[in-house]
Short mmCIF file of C-alpha atoms and ligand atoms in Angstrom, two decimals:
data_model
loop_
_atom_site.label_atom_id
_atom_site.label_comp_id
_atom_site.label_asym_id
_atom_site.label_seq_id
_atom_site.Cartn_x
_atom_site.Cartn_y
_atom_site.Cartn_z
CA MET A 1087 34.05 -1.98 6.05
CA ALA A 1088 31.91 -0.26 3.42
CA GLN A 1089 28.18 0.23 3.74
CA LEU A 1090 26.46 -1.85 1.07
CA LEU A 1091 24.21 0.09 -1.32
CA ASP A 1092 21.73 -2.69 -1.91
CA GLY A 1093 20.03 -2.26 -5.28
CA LYS A 1094 17.50 -4.97 -4.54
CA ILE A 1095 16.16 -3.22 -1.44
CA MET A 1096 16.22 0.24 -3.00
CA ALA A 1097 14.58 -0.99 -6.21
CA ALA A 1098 11.82 -2.74 -4.26
CA ALA A 1099 11.01 0.54 -2.48
CA VAL A 1100 10.89 2.42 -5.81
CA MET A 1101 8.64 -0.24 -7.33
CA ASP A 1102 6.22 0.03 -4.37
CA GLU A 1103 6.03 3.78 -4.88
CA LEU A 1104 5.57 3.38 -8.65
CA LYS A 1105 2.78 0.85 -8.14
CA ILE A 1106 0.79 3.53 -6.30
CA ARG A 1107 1.39 5.99 -9.14
CA VAL A 1108 0.37 3.41 -11.77
CA ASP A 1109 -2.81 2.60 -9.81
CA ALA A 1110 -3.63 6.32 -9.63
CA LEU A 1111 -3.25 6.61 -13.42
CA LYS A 1112 -5.35 3.51 -13.96
CA ALA A 1113 -8.08 4.98 -11.78
CA LYS A 1114 -8.21 7.79 -14.37
CA GLY A 1115 -8.46 5.23 -17.18
CA ILE A 1116 -4.78 5.48 -18.21
CA THR A 1117 -2.56 2.41 -18.25
CA PRO A 1118 1.12 3.28 -18.80
CA GLY A 1119 2.70 1.18 -21.52
CA LEU A 1120 6.19 0.29 -22.70
CA ALA A 1121 7.12 -1.11 -26.11
CA VAL A 1122 10.51 -2.77 -26.47
CA ILE A 1123 12.05 -3.52 -29.85
CA LEU A 1124 14.54 -6.38 -29.90
CA VAL A 1125 16.43 -7.04 -33.12
CA GLY A 1126 18.27 -10.37 -33.36
CA ASP A 1127 18.92 -12.95 -30.66
CA ASP A 1128 21.77 -11.64 -28.51
CA PRO A 1129 21.47 -13.71 -25.29
CA ALA A 1130 22.25 -10.84 -22.87
CA SER A 1131 19.71 -8.59 -24.63
CA GLN A 1132 17.08 -11.34 -24.34
CA VAL A 1133 17.59 -11.42 -20.57
CA TYR A 1134 17.39 -7.61 -20.26
CA VAL A 1135 14.23 -7.48 -22.37
CA ARG A 1136 12.59 -10.22 -20.34
CA ASN A 1137 13.36 -8.38 -17.10
CA LYS A 1138 11.88 -5.17 -18.50
CA GLY A 1139 8.68 -7.06 -19.34
CA LEU A 1140 8.57 -8.52 -15.83
CA GLY A 1141 8.98 -5.03 -14.34
CA CYS A 1142 5.96 -3.81 -16.33
CA GLU A 1143 3.96 -6.85 -15.29
CA GLN A 1144 4.75 -6.27 -11.62
CA LEU A 1145 3.37 -2.73 -11.88
CA GLY A 1146 0.32 -3.71 -13.92
CA MET A 1147 1.52 -1.74 -16.96
CA THR A 1148 1.04 -2.65 -20.60
CA SER A 1149 4.16 -4.07 -22.20
CA GLU A 1150 4.93 -5.47 -25.59
CA THR A 1151 8.16 -6.81 -27.02
CA ILE A 1152 8.50 -6.56 -30.78
CA ARG A 1153 10.99 -9.23 -31.79
CA LEU A 1154 12.59 -8.70 -35.18
CA PRO A 1155 14.96 -11.00 -37.06
CA GLY A 1156 18.69 -10.16 -36.99
CA ASP A 1157 18.66 -9.24 -40.70
CA THR A 1158 15.92 -6.59 -40.34
CA ASP A 1159 16.75 -3.52 -42.46
CA GLN A 1160 16.86 0.10 -41.27
CA GLU A 1161 13.71 1.10 -43.14
CA THR A 1162 11.64 -1.64 -41.49
CA LEU A 1163 13.00 -0.80 -38.05
CA GLU A 1164 12.24 2.91 -38.45
CA LYS A 1165 8.75 2.18 -39.80
CA ILE A 1166 7.98 0.16 -36.67
CA ILE A 1167 9.29 2.99 -34.45
CA ASP A 1168 7.05 5.42 -36.35
CA GLU A 1169 4.03 3.21 -35.78
CA LEU A 1170 4.80 2.99 -32.06
CA ASN A 1171 5.22 6.78 -31.90
CA GLY A 1172 1.61 7.05 -33.00
CA ASP A 1173 0.30 4.24 -30.79
CA ASP A 1174 -1.39 5.67 -27.70
CA ARG A 1175 -1.06 2.42 -25.77
CA PHE A 1176 2.66 3.11 -25.35
CA ASN A 1177 4.14 6.02 -23.38
CA GLY A 1178 7.60 4.56 -23.73
CA ILE A 1179 9.53 3.07 -26.65
CA LEU A 1180 12.86 1.41 -26.17
CA VAL A 1181 15.18 -0.01 -28.81
CA GLN A 1182 17.31 -2.64 -27.10
CA LEU A 1183 21.01 -1.96 -27.74
CA PRO A 1184 23.34 -3.03 -29.20
CA LEU A 1185 21.67 -3.32 -32.59
CA PRO A 1186 23.19 -5.65 -35.18
CA LYS A 1187 26.19 -3.97 -36.86
CA HIS A 1188 24.44 -3.25 -40.20
CA LEU A 1189 21.87 -1.00 -38.50
CA ASP A 1190 22.34 2.70 -37.74
CA GLU A 1191 21.76 3.03 -33.99
CA THR A 1192 21.88 6.84 -33.92
CA ALA A 1193 19.33 7.16 -36.72
CA ALA A 1194 17.02 4.63 -35.06
CA LEU A 1195 17.14 6.40 -31.69
CA ALA A 1196 16.50 9.75 -33.40
CA LYS A 1197 13.23 8.36 -34.78
CA ILE A 1198 11.73 7.85 -31.31
CA LEU A 1199 9.58 10.76 -30.15
CA PRO A 1200 11.63 12.46 -27.40
CA GLU A 1201 8.68 12.29 -24.96
CA LYS A 1202 8.48 8.51 -25.53
CA ASP A 1203 12.27 8.03 -25.30
CA VAL A 1204 12.23 6.41 -21.86
CA ASP A 1205 15.87 5.31 -22.21
CA GLY A 1206 16.88 8.99 -22.45
CA PHE A 1207 19.20 8.32 -25.41
CA HIS A 1208 17.51 10.64 -27.94
CA ILE A 1209 19.76 13.56 -28.81
CA GLU A 1210 17.10 15.99 -27.55
CA ASN A 1211 17.09 14.38 -24.10
CA ALA A 1212 20.89 14.11 -24.05
CA GLY A 1213 21.06 17.79 -25.04
CA LYS A 1214 18.63 18.77 -22.30
CA LEU A 1215 20.77 16.99 -19.72
CA PHE A 1216 23.86 18.81 -20.96
CA THR A 1217 22.13 22.19 -20.87
CA GLY A 1218 20.41 21.72 -17.51
CA GLN A 1219 16.87 21.46 -18.90
CA ASP A 1220 14.15 19.10 -17.83
CA GLY A 1221 14.16 15.97 -20.03
CA VAL A 1222 14.23 12.20 -19.80
CA VAL A 1223 17.38 11.11 -17.96
CA ALA A 1224 19.06 7.82 -18.96
CA CYS A 1225 18.13 5.00 -16.59
CA THR A 1226 21.52 3.79 -15.31
CA PRO A 1227 22.84 7.27 -14.40
CA LYS A 1228 19.46 8.18 -12.91
CA GLY A 1229 19.58 5.01 -10.80
CA ILE A 1230 23.10 5.80 -9.58
CA MET A 1231 22.05 9.28 -8.46
CA TYR A 1232 19.06 7.79 -6.69
CA MET A 1233 21.31 5.35 -4.79
CA LEU A 1234 23.74 8.09 -3.75
CA GLU A 1235 20.92 10.31 -2.57
CA LYS A 1236 19.12 7.54 -0.65
CA ALA A 1237 22.37 6.61 1.10
CA GLY A 1238 22.87 10.25 2.07
CA VAL A 1239 26.25 10.53 0.32
CA GLU A 1240 27.31 14.18 0.42
CA LEU A 1241 28.14 15.37 -3.12
CA THR A 1242 28.62 19.14 -3.04
CA GLY A 1243 32.28 20.04 -3.41
CA LYS A 1244 33.38 16.39 -3.60
CA ASN A 1245 35.71 14.93 -6.20
CA ALA A 1246 33.88 12.50 -8.48
CA VAL A 1247 35.81 10.32 -10.93
CA VAL A 1248 34.01 8.43 -13.67
CA ILE A 1249 35.89 5.69 -15.52
CA GLY A 1250 34.24 5.36 -18.94
CA ARG A 1251 32.90 7.92 -21.40
CA SER A 1252 30.03 6.12 -23.16
CA ASN A 1253 26.89 8.02 -24.15
CA ILE A 1254 24.72 5.71 -22.06
CA VAL A 1255 26.65 5.72 -18.78
CA GLY A 1256 29.94 7.63 -18.54
CA LYS A 1257 28.97 11.00 -20.03
CA PRO A 1258 25.49 11.31 -18.51
CA ILE A 1259 26.57 10.29 -15.00
CA ALA A 1260 29.43 12.79 -15.21
CA MET A 1261 26.92 15.50 -16.11
CA LEU A 1262 24.55 14.55 -13.26
CA LEU A 1263 27.41 14.57 -10.75
CA LEU A 1264 28.46 17.97 -12.08
CA ASP A 1265 24.88 19.20 -11.62
CA ALA A 1266 25.09 17.91 -8.05
CA ASN A 1267 28.10 20.21 -7.52
CA CYS A 1268 30.86 17.60 -7.67
CA THR A 1269 34.19 18.37 -9.29
CA VAL A 1270 34.16 15.75 -12.02
CA THR A 1271 36.97 13.95 -13.81
CA ILE A 1272 36.16 11.61 -16.70
CA CYS A 1273 38.74 8.89 -17.37
CA HIS A 1274 38.96 6.53 -20.35
CA SER A 1275 41.31 4.11 -22.08
CA ARG A 1276 43.79 6.86 -23.01
CA THR A 1277 43.96 8.35 -19.52
CA LYS A 1278 47.51 8.44 -18.17
CA ASN A 1279 48.13 7.37 -14.58
CA LEU A 1280 44.52 6.35 -13.98
CA ALA A 1281 45.10 5.37 -10.34
CA GLU A 1282 46.32 8.90 -9.54
CA HIS A 1283 42.90 10.18 -10.56
CA THR A 1284 40.86 7.46 -8.91
CA ARG A 1285 42.73 7.72 -5.59
CA ASN A 1286 41.51 11.29 -5.44
CA ALA A 1287 37.85 10.30 -5.83
CA ASP A 1288 35.31 10.75 -3.04
CA VAL A 1289 32.83 9.22 -5.48
CA LEU A 1290 34.17 6.69 -7.97
CA VAL A 1291 31.98 5.34 -10.78
CA ALA A 1292 33.36 2.39 -12.75
CA ALA A 1293 31.71 1.88 -16.16
CA VAL A 1294 34.48 0.09 -17.98
CA GLY A 1295 33.30 -3.42 -18.81
CA ARG A 1296 36.41 -5.16 -17.42
CA PRO A 1297 36.09 -7.64 -14.56
CA ARG A 1298 37.54 -6.47 -11.22
CA PHE A 1299 39.38 -3.63 -12.96
CA VAL A 1300 39.24 -1.29 -9.96
CA THR A 1301 41.50 -2.65 -7.25
CA ALA A 1302 41.77 -1.53 -3.62
CA ASP A 1303 45.00 0.43 -4.23
CA MET A 1304 43.09 2.64 -6.70
CA VAL A 1305 40.46 3.66 -4.12
CA LYS A 1306 40.51 6.42 -1.52
CA GLU A 1307 39.68 5.42 2.06
CA GLY A 1308 35.96 6.04 2.70
CA ALA A 1309 35.01 6.66 -0.96
CA ALA A 1310 31.60 5.84 -2.42
CA VAL A 1311 32.32 3.23 -5.10
CA ILE A 1312 29.65 2.63 -7.72
CA ASP A 1313 30.15 -0.44 -9.87
CA VAL A 1314 28.26 -0.28 -13.16
CA GLY A 1315 30.07 -3.13 -14.90
CA ILE A 1316 28.35 -6.35 -15.82
CA ASN A 1317 30.90 -9.00 -16.75
CA ARG A 1318 30.67 -12.74 -16.97
CA VAL A 1319 33.60 -14.73 -15.60
CA ASP A 1320 33.37 -18.53 -15.59
CA GLY A 1321 29.61 -18.24 -16.00
CA LYS A 1322 29.25 -15.92 -12.98
CA LEU A 1323 28.41 -12.23 -13.01
CA CYS A 1324 30.94 -9.79 -11.64
CA GLY A 1325 31.44 -6.06 -11.77
CA ASP A 1326 34.30 -3.75 -12.71
CA VAL A 1327 35.34 -3.51 -9.06
CA ASP A 1328 37.35 -6.04 -7.06
CA PHE A 1329 34.50 -6.13 -4.56
CA ASP A 1330 35.93 -7.94 -1.51
CA ALA A 1331 39.16 -5.95 -1.29
CA VAL A 1332 37.58 -2.61 -2.19
CA ALA A 1333 34.75 -3.10 0.34
CA GLU A 1334 37.41 -3.17 3.10
CA LYS A 1335 38.49 0.33 2.18
CA ALA A 1336 35.48 2.14 0.72
CA GLY A 1337 32.78 3.97 2.67
CA TYR A 1338 29.96 2.78 0.39
CA ILE A 1339 29.91 0.15 -2.33
CA THR A 1340 27.39 -1.33 -4.78
CA PRO A 1341 27.43 -5.10 -5.38
CA VAL A 1342 27.19 -6.90 -8.73
CA PRO A 1343 24.71 -8.45 -9.17
CA GLY A 1344 22.10 -6.71 -7.01
CA GLY A 1345 23.38 -3.15 -7.36
CA VAL A 1346 23.14 -0.62 -10.16
CA GLY A 1347 21.54 -3.12 -12.57
CA LYS A 1348 18.48 -3.46 -10.35
CA MET A 1349 18.09 0.32 -10.26
CA THR A 1350 18.41 0.61 -14.05
CA ILE A 1351 15.27 -1.44 -14.64
CA CYS A 1352 13.18 0.37 -12.06
CA MET A 1353 14.32 3.77 -13.39
CA LEU A 1354 13.06 2.63 -16.80
CA MET A 1355 9.72 1.92 -15.17
CA MET A 1356 9.88 5.34 -13.49
CA ASN A 1357 10.59 7.10 -16.80
CA THR A 1358 7.63 5.29 -18.38
CA VAL A 1359 5.30 6.21 -15.51
CA GLU A 1360 6.53 9.83 -15.66
CA ALA A 1361 5.87 9.91 -19.42
CA ALA A 1362 2.31 8.68 -18.79
CA GLU A 1363 1.79 11.24 -16.00
CA LYS A 1364 3.01 14.08 -18.24
CA LYS A 1365 0.67 12.97 -21.01
CA ALA A 1366 -2.24 12.71 -18.56
CA LYS A 1367 -1.71 16.36 -17.65
P1 LIG R 1692 31.54 1.04 -23.29
O1 LIG R 1692 32.31 -0.13 -23.80
O2 LIG R 1692 30.73 1.85 -24.24
O3 LIG R 1692 32.54 2.02 -22.54
C1 LIG R 1692 33.58 1.56 -21.75
C2 LIG R 1692 34.44 2.72 -21.35
O4 LIG R 1692 35.52 2.23 -20.58
C3 LIG R 1692 35.05 3.46 -22.54
O5 LIG R 1692 34.88 4.84 -22.40
C4 LIG R 1692 36.52 3.07 -22.50
O6 LIG R 1692 37.41 4.08 -22.93
C5 LIG R 1692 36.73 2.81 -21.02
N1 LIG R 1692 37.85 1.91 -20.81
C6 LIG R 1692 38.07 0.72 -21.40
N2 LIG R 1692 39.25 0.21 -20.97
C7 LIG R 1692 39.77 1.12 -20.12
C8 LIG R 1692 40.98 1.18 -19.37
N3 LIG R 1692 41.88 0.21 -19.44
N4 LIG R 1692 41.19 2.26 -18.60
C9 LIG R 1692 40.29 3.26 -18.53
N5 LIG R 1692 39.14 3.25 -19.22
C10 LIG R 1692 38.88 2.19 -20.00
O7 LIG R 1692 30.65 0.47 -22.12
P2 LIG R 1692 29.30 1.00 -21.42
O8 LIG R 1692 29.51 2.35 -20.84
O9 LIG R 1692 28.16 0.76 -22.30
O10 LIG R 1692 29.20 -0.05 -20.23
C11 LIG R 1692 30.23 -0.21 -19.27
C12 LIG R 1692 29.94 -1.43 -18.42
O11 LIG R 1692 28.72 -1.21 -17.75
C13 LIG R 1692 29.74 -2.73 -19.18
O12 LIG R 1692 30.19 -3.78 -18.38
C14 LIG R 1692 28.23 -2.82 -19.35
O13 LIG R 1692 27.79 -4.16 -19.48
C15 LIG R 1692 27.78 -2.24 -18.04
N6 LIG R 1692 26.46 -1.64 -18.07
C16 LIG R 1692 25.67 -1.90 -16.99
C17 LIG R 1692 24.44 -1.34 -16.89
C18 LIG R 1692 23.66 -1.62 -15.65
O14 LIG R 1692 22.45 -1.44 -15.67
N7 LIG R 1692 24.27 -2.04 -14.56
C19 LIG R 1692 23.89 -0.49 -17.94
C20 LIG R 1692 24.82 -0.20 -19.01
C21 LIG R 1692 26.05 -0.78 -19.05
P3 LIG R 1692 37.46 4.60 -24.47
O15 LIG R 1692 36.28 5.49 -24.62
O16 LIG R 1692 38.75 5.32 -24.55
O17 LIG R 1692 37.40 3.37 -25.33
#
C-alpha cells in the first residue's frame, strides 16, 4: 500500500514556517502583499481566488482582489497591471487564469514585472527555469518538488514521466525533475502507447484534466504517483489518477483533494514572501 503524501499536513508545516518569515518582515516594517486580478465570474476561479485571500489572511499579509467584469478590454487590464507594478504595497501580482477568450493571456502576463510575477508564468521566469537560473518557479511544480523532497523520494537517475505539456504544469515540472537528475519523458495527447511509457516511471506526474485517467495497469510497482488533476464528477472532486487501485500498487501517492492543490496555494504564499524578502534586501 502506498504512502500517502498528505498535502494538508505538508502545507500546514510550510505555512507555520512562512508565518515566522512574515513576522520577521513585519518587525522591519514590511508587510508582504499579494494582488489578485479576477476577470469575469468563472466559479472555479472564484474559489481559487478566495483561497488565495484566505492564505494571505492566515499569514497576516496584505491581500487585495481586483474584480473586473467579464467584458473588460485588454487595455484596461494592462493599465491595472501597470498600476500594481508601481504599487509598493504589493510584492506579488497574479492574474487568475483562464482569462475570458477575448483577452490576450500572454500579453497580460508579460506586463507583470518579473520580480512581482509570483505565479512564475512570465516569460522571463519561464526562461530562467529552462536555463537553470534563479527565478520565480511556478507554484504547482514547486509544490510537487517540495512534496517529493519532504517524502525523501530519491530522484537522481530515476525515470520520471509527466503526462501533460502545459506551460503551467507539464513543462515546468518536467524541467524541475530534469534539474533533479531524473531522466524525463513528457507525454501528451498524441503520445503513442502511453502505458508503455508510464509503466517505466519511477515518478509519474499526471496533469491531464481527465478523471481517473491513470489506472493501476499503467503504474510501476512502488512508483511515486503525483496527481495534479482537479476534476469534478457528480459534484465531487477527483484527480487524474484512479486513486484506490493505484494506491495498492504505488510506493507514494497524492490524494485529490488534499494533495498537490494544497501545496500550490502555500507555494504562492512562499513566492510572495520570497519576493518581499528580496525587496527588503
Ligand atoms: P491543460 O489542459 O493545459 O493540459 C492537459 C495536458 O494533458 C495537455 O498537454 C494534453 O495534451 C494532455 N492530454 C489530454 N488528453 C490526453 C490523453 N488522452 N493522453 C495523454 N495526454 C493527454 O491542463 P493543465 O496542465 O492546466 O492542468 C491539468 C490538470 O491539472 C487539470 O485538471 C487542472 O485543473 C489541474 N491543475 C491543478 C492544479 C493544482 O493546484 N492541483 C494547478 C493547475 C492545474 P496536448 O498538449 O496534446 O493537448
